[in-house]
Tab-separated table of C-alpha atoms in Angstrom:
chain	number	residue	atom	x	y	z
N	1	UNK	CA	-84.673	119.351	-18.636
N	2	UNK	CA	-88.095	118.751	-18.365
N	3	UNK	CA	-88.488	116.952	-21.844
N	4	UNK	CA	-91.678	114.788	-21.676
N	5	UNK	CA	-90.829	111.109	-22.547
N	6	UNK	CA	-93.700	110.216	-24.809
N	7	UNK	CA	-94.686	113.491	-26.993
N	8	UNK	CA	-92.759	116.622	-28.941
N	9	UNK	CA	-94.656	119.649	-29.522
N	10	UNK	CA	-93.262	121.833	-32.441
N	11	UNK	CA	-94.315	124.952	-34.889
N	12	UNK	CA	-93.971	124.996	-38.789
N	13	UNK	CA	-92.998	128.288	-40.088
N	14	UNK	CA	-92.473	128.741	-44.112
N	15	UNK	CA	-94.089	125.397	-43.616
N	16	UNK	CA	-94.882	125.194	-47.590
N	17	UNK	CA	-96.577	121.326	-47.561
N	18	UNK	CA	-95.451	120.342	-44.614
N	19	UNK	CA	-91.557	118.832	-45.654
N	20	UNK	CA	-89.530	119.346	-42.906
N	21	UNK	CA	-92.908	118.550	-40.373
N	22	UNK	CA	-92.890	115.511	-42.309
N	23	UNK	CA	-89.326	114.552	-41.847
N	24	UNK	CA	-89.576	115.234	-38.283
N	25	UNK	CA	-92.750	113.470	-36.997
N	26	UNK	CA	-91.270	110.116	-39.109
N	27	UNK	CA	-87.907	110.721	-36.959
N	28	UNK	CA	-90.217	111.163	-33.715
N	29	UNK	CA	-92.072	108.049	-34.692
N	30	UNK	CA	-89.274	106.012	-34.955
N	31	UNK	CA	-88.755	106.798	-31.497
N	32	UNK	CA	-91.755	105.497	-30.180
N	33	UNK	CA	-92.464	109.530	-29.772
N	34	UNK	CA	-96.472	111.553	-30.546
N	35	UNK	CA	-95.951	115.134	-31.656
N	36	UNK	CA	-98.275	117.889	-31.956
N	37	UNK	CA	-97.766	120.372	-34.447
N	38	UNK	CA	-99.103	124.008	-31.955
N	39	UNK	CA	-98.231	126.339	-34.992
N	40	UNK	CA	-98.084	126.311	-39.098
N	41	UNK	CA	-97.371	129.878	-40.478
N	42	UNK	CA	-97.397	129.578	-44.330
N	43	UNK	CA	-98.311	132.610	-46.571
N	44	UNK	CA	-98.692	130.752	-49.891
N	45	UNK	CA	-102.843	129.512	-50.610
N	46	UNK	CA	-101.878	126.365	-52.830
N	47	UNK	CA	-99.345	125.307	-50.769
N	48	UNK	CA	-101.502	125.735	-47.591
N	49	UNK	CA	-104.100	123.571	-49.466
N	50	UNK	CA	-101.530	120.996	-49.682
N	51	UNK	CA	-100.875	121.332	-46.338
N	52	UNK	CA	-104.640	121.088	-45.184
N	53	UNK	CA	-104.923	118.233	-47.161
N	54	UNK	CA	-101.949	116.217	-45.779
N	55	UNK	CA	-102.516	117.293	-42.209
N	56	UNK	CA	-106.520	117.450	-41.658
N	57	UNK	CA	-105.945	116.875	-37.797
N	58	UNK	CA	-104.478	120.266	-36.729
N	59	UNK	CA	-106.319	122.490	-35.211
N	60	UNK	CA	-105.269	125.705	-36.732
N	61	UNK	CA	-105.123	127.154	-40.062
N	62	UNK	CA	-101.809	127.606	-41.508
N	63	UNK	CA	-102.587	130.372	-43.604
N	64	UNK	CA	-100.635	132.830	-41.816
N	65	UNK	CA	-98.343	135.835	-42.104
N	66	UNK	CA	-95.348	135.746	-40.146
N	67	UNK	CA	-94.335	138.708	-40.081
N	68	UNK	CA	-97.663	140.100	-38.595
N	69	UNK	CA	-97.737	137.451	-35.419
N	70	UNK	CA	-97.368	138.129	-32.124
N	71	UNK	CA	-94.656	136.296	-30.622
N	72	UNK	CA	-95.896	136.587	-27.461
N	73	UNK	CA	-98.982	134.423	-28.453
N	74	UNK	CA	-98.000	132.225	-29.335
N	75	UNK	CA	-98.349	128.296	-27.284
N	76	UNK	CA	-95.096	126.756	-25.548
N	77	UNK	CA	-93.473	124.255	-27.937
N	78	UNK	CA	-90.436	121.887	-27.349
N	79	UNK	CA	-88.716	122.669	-31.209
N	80	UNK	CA	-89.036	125.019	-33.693
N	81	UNK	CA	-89.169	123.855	-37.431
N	82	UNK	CA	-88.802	126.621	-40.475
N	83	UNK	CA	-87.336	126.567	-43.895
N	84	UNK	CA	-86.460	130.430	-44.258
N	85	UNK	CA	-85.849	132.385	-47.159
N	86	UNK	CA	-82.386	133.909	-48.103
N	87	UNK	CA	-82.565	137.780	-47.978
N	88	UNK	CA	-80.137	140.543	-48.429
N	89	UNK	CA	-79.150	141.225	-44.730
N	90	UNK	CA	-77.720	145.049	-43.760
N	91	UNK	CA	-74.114	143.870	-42.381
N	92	UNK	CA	-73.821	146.659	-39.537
N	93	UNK	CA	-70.720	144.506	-38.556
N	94	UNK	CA	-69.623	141.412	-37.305
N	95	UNK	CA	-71.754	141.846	-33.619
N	96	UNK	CA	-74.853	143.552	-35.181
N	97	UNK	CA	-77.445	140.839	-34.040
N	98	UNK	CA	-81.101	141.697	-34.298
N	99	UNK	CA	-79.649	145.409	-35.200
N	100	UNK	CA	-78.206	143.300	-38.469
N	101	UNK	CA	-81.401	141.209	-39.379
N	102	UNK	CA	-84.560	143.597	-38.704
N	103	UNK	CA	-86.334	143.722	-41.884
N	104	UNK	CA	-85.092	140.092	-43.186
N	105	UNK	CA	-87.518	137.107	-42.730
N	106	UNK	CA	-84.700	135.351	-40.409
N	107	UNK	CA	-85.331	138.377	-37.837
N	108	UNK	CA	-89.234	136.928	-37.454
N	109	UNK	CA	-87.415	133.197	-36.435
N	110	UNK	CA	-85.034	135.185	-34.122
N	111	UNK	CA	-87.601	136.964	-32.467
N	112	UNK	CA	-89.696	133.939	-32.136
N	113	UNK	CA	-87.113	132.284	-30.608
N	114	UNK	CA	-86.182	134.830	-28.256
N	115	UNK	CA	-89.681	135.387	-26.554
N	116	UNK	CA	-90.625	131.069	-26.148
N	117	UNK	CA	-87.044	129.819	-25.774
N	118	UNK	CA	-88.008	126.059	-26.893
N	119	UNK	CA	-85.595	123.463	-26.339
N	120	UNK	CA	-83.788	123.348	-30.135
N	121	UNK	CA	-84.679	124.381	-33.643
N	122	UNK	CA	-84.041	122.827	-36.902
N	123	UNK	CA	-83.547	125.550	-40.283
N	124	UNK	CA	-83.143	124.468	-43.838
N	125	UNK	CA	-81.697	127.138	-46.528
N	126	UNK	CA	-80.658	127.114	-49.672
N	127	UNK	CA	-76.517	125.624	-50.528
N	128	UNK	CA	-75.503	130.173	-51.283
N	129	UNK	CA	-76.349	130.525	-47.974
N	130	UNK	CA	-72.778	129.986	-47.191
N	131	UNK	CA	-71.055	132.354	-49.316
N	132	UNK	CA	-73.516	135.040	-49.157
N	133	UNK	CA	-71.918	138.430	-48.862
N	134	UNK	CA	-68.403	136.685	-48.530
N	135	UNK	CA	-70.288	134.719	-45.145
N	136	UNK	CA	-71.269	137.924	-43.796
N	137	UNK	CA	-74.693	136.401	-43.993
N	138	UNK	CA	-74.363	133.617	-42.088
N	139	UNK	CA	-72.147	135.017	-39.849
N	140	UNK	CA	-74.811	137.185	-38.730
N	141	UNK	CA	-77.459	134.716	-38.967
N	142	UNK	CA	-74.939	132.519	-36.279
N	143	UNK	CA	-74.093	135.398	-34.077
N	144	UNK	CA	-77.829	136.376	-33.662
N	145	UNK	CA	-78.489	132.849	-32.388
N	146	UNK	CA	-75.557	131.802	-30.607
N	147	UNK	CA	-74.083	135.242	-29.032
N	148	UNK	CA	-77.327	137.190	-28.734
N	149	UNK	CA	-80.210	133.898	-27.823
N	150	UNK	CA	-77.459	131.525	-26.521
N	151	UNK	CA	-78.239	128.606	-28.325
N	152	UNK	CA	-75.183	126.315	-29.256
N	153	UNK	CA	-75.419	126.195	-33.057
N	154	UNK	CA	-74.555	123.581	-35.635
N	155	UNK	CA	-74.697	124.430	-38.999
N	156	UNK	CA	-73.488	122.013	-42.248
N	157	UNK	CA	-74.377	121.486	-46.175
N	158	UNK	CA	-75.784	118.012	-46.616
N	159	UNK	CA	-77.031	116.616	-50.091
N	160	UNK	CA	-80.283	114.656	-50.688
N	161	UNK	CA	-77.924	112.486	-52.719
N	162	UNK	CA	-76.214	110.680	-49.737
N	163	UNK	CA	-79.531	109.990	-48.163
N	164	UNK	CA	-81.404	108.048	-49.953
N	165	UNK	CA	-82.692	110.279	-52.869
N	166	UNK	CA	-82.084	110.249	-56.282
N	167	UNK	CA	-81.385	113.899	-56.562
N	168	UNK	CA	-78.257	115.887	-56.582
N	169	UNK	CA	-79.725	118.626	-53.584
N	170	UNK	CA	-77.069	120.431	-51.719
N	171	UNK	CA	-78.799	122.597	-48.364
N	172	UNK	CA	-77.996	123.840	-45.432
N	173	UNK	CA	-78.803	122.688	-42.310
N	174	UNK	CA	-78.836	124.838	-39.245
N	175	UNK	CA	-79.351	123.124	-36.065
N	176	UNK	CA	-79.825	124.493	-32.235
N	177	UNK	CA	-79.961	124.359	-28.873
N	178	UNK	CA	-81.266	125.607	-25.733
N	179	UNK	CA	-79.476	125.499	-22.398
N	180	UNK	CA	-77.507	121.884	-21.296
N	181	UNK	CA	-77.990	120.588	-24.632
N	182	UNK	CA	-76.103	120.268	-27.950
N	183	UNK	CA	-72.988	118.820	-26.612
N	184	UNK	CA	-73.352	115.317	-28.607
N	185	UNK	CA	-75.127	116.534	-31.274
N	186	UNK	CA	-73.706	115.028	-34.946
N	187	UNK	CA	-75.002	115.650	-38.328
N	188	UNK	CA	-75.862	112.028	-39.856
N	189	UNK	CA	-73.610	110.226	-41.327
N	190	UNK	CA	-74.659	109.724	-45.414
N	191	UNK	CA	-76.480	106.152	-45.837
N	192	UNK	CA	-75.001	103.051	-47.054
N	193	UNK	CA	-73.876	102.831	-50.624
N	194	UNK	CA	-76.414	99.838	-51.108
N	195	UNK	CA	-79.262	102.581	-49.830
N	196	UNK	CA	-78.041	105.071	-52.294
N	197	UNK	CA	-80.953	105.797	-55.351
N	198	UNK	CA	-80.998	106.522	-59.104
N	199	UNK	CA	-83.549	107.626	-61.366
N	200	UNK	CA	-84.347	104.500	-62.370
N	201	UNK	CA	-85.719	103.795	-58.903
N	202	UNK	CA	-88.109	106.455	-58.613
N	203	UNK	CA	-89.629	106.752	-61.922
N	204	UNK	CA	-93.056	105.702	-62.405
N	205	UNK	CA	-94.096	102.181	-62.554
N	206	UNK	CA	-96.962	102.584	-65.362
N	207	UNK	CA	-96.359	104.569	-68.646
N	208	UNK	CA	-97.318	107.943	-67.945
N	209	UNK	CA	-99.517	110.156	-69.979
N	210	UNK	CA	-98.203	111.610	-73.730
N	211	UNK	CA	-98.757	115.234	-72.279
N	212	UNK	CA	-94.912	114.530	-70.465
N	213	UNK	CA	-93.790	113.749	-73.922
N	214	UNK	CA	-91.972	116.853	-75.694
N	215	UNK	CA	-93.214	118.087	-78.796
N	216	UNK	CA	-90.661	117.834	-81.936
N	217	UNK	CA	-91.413	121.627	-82.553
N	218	UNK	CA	-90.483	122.501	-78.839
N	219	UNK	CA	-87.325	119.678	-78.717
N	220	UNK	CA	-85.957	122.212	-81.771
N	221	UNK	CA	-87.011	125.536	-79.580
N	222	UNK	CA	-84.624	124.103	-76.876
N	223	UNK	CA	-82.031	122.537	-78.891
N	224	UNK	CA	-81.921	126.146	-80.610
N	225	UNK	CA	-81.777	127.857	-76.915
N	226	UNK	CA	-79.405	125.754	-75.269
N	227	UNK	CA	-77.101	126.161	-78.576
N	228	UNK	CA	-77.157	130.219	-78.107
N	229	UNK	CA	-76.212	130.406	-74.810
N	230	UNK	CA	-73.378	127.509	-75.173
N	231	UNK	CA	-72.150	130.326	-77.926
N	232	UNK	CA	-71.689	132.820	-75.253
N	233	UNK	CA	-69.465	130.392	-72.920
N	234	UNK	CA	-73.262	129.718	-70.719
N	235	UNK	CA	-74.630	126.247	-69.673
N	236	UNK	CA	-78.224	127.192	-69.428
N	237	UNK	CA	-80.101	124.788	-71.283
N	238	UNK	CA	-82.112	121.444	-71.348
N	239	UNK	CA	-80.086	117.857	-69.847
N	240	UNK	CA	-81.584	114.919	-70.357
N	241	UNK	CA	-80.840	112.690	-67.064
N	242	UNK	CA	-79.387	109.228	-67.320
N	243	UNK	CA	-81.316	106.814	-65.537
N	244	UNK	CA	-79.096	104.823	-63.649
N	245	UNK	CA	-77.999	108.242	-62.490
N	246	UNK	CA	-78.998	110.740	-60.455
N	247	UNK	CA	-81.370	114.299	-60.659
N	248	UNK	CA	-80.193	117.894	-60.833
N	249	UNK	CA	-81.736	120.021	-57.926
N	250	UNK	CA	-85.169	120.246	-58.944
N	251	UNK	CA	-86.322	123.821	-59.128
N	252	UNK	CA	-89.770	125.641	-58.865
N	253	UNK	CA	-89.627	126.699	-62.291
N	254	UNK	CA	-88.234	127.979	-65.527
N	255	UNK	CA	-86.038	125.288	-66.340
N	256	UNK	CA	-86.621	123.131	-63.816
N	257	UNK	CA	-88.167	120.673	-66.139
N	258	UNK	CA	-86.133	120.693	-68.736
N	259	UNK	CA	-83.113	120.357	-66.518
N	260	UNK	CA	-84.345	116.968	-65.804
N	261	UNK	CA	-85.350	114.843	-68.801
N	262	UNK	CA	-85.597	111.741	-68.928
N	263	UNK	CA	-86.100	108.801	-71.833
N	264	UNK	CA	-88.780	106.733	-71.516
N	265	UNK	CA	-90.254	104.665	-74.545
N	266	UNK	CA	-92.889	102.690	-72.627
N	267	UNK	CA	-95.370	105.052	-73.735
N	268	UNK	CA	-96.233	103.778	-77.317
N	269	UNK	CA	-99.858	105.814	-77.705
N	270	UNK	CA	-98.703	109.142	-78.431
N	271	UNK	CA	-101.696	110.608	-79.313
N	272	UNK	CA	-102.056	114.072	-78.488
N	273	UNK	CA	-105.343	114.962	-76.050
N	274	UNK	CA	-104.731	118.936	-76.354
N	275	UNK	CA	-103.168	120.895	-79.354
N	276	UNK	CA	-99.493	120.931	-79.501
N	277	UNK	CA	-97.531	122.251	-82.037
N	278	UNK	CA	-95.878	119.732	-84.369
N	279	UNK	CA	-96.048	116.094	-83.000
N	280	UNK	CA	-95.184	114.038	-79.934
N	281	UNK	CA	-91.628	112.763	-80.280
N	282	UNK	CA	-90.667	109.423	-80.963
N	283	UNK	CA	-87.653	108.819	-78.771
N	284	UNK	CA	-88.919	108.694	-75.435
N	285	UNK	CA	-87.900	112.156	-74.476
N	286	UNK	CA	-90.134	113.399	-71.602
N	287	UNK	CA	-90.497	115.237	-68.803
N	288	UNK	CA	-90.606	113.980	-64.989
N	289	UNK	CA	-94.324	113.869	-63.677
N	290	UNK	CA	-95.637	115.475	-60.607
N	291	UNK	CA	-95.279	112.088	-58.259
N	292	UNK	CA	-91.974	111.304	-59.674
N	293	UNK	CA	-90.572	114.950	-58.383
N	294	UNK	CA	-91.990	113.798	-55.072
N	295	UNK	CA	-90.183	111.127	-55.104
N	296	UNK	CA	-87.351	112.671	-55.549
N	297	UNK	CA	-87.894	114.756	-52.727
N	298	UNK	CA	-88.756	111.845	-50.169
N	299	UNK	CA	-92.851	112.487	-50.293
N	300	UNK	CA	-95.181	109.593	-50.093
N	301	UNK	CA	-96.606	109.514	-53.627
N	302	UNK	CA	-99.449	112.112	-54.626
N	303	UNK	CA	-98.493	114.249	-51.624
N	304	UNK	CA	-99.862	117.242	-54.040
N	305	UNK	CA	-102.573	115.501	-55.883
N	306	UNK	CA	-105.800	117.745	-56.377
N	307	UNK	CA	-104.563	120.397	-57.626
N	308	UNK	CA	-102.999	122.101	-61.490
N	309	UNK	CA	-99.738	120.348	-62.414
N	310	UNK	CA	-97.710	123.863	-62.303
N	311	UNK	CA	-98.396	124.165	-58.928
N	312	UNK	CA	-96.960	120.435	-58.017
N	313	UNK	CA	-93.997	121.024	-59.527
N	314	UNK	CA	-93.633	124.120	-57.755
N	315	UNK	CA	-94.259	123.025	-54.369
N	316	UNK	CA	-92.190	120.629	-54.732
N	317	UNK	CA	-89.290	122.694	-55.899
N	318	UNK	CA	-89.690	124.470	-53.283
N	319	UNK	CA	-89.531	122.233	-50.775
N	320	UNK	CA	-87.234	119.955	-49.359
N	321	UNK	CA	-85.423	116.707	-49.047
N	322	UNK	CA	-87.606	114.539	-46.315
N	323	UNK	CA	-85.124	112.148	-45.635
N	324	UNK	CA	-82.268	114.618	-44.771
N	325	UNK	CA	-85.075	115.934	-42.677
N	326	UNK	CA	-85.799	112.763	-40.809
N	327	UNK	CA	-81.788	111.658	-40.600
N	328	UNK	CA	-80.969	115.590	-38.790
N	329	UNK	CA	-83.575	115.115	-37.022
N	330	UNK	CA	-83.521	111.536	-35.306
N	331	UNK	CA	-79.787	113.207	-33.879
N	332	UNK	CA	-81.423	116.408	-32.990
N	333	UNK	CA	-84.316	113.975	-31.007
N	334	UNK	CA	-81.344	111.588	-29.854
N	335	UNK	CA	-79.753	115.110	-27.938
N	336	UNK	CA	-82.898	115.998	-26.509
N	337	UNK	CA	-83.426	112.725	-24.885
N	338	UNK	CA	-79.618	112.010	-23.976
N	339	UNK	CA	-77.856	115.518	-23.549
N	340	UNK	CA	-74.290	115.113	-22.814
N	341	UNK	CA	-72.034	117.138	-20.889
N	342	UNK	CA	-71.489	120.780	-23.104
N	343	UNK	CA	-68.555	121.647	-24.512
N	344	UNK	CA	-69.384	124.874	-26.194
N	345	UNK	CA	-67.299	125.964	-29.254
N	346	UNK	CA	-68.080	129.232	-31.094
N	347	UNK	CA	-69.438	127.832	-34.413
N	348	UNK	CA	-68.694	130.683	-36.401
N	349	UNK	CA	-64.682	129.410	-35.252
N	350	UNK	CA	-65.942	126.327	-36.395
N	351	UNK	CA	-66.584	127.573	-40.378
N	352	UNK	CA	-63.461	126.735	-41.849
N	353	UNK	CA	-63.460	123.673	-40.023
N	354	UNK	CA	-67.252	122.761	-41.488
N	355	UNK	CA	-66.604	123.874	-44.628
């Protein structure tokens, strides 16, 4: 097995700030474990600032193009971390393999995992991932690493919600192994009700600044939107959150904002610091700030300070849940350390079963 007792060594790839690393060294910590992060491959500058900022002791860059490294490189590592994106695969058939994913971003996490064989892997995607292509997508994505690297693969939505976050955030979780292992591996179980969160919980302790307060003149610019599309049988448009509820899925953009008001009258100087058109309003209506969107994504508070607002909110709807992270994880460190006796099941029987 050859696992060393005291210390995991890992890479990050689509490592935007650092989530899912996050989520695993707290799991490894709560084991007593040290980890060493041997590889960050991130392609976006602000979020690699983020990055730099949060993890000042590596030593390598993570500024890095994945599809442009050579696999064969690369240092040893015990697990591979990476939150890939969701691309159009060419569905050859059901056994296609690499043949199916060349040219995706999921064939540079294949081939990585093909040439250093570490010990298990942990991928994060987004909830369509499922029914993509009718589950073509994933089918292929599970028959590359299960029939073709012979890993034994666990895959299952899981949503921030149940875990300790006050956001509605349904992903999925693809988790695997190398060799002996994987044959007690769970998914977590969702928290106690008493641990669940609402918005209420995470929102900022302080009135915030009136730049989160809406404008009257851009309140009626939504209203007006949102009132267009409901004529054409659409729900795009603004919501306004209850507190003692939860969030939508917080996005990178667009709407994102909008689709998670909140109101918040502590604010009582509404004075406006830059021009606006119209006034601040008067009813509390505002949006979530930067530190309250990393709370509701599990990140210690100012995470992304430093930098332009838009590019906190992004960063942090792109990234993901921490504390799913950490939960999937502390099993997938639990296996490692303990592997039990295989009983391998073809996980692409097990979809219907999943799901």
């Amino acid at each position: 097995m050859n696992i060393a007792p005291n210390k995991f060594t890992f890479i990050d790839l689509f490592a935007g700030v650092g989530g899912i690393r996050l989520g695993f060294e707290q799991a490894c910590k709560d084991f007593g474990l040290s980890t060493e992060c041997v590889f960050t491959s991130e392609i976006d500058e602000w979020a690699c600032r983020t990055y730099r900022k949060n993890f000042p002791m590596d030593n390598h860059d993570p500024k890095s193009d994945i599809t442009k490294v050579d696999e064969s490189q690369l240092p040893d590592f015990d697990v591979l971390l990476a939150g890939f994106p969701c691309q159009a695969f060419s569905i050859a058939g059901k056994r296609g393999g690499f043949d199916d994913t060349r040219g995706t971003l999921f064939f540079d996490v294949a081939r990585i995992i093909k040439e250093k064989r570490p010990k298990a892997f942990l991928l994060e995607n987004v909830k369509g991932l499922i029914n993509h292509r009718g589950g073509k997508t994933l089918e292929v994505i599970v028959n590359t690493l299960e029939n073709d690297l012979g890993y034994t693969v666990f895959h299952k939505v899981l949503n921030a919600k149940d875990y300790g976050l006050a956001q509605m955030r349904e992903r999925v979780y693809i988790v695997g192994f190398r060799g002996d292992y994987g044959g007690g591996f769970v998914f977590p179980q969702p928290v106690s009700e008493s641990e669940f969160k609402v918005i209420r919980d995470i929102i900022e302790e302080d009135p915030v600044e009136a730049k989160y307060y809406l404008s009257t003149v851009y309140i009626e610019c939504m209203k007006a939107h949102k009132a267009r599309h409901q004529a054409k049988g659409h729900g795009f448009g603004y919501e306004i959150r209850n507190l003692d509820g939860v969030a939508g899925a917080i996005v990178c953009g667009g709407m994102g904002k909008e689709r998670n008001l909140i109101i918040d009258p502590r604010q009582t100087d509404l004075t406006p610091t830059t021009h606006i058109k119209g006034e601040y309003n008067r009813d509390g209506l505002r949006r979530m700030t930067p530190k309250e969107w990393e709370r509701l994504q599990g990140f210690p508070d100012d995470w992304t300070a430093g930098i332009a607002n838009v590019h906190r909110y992004k960063q942090m709807g792109n990234s993901v849940a921490v504390p799913v992270i950490k939960a999937v994880a502390h099993n997938i460190i639990t296996e490692l350390r303990n592997p039990t006796q295989l009983k391998r099941v073809s996980t692409i029987a097990q979809l219907k079963l999943v799901f």
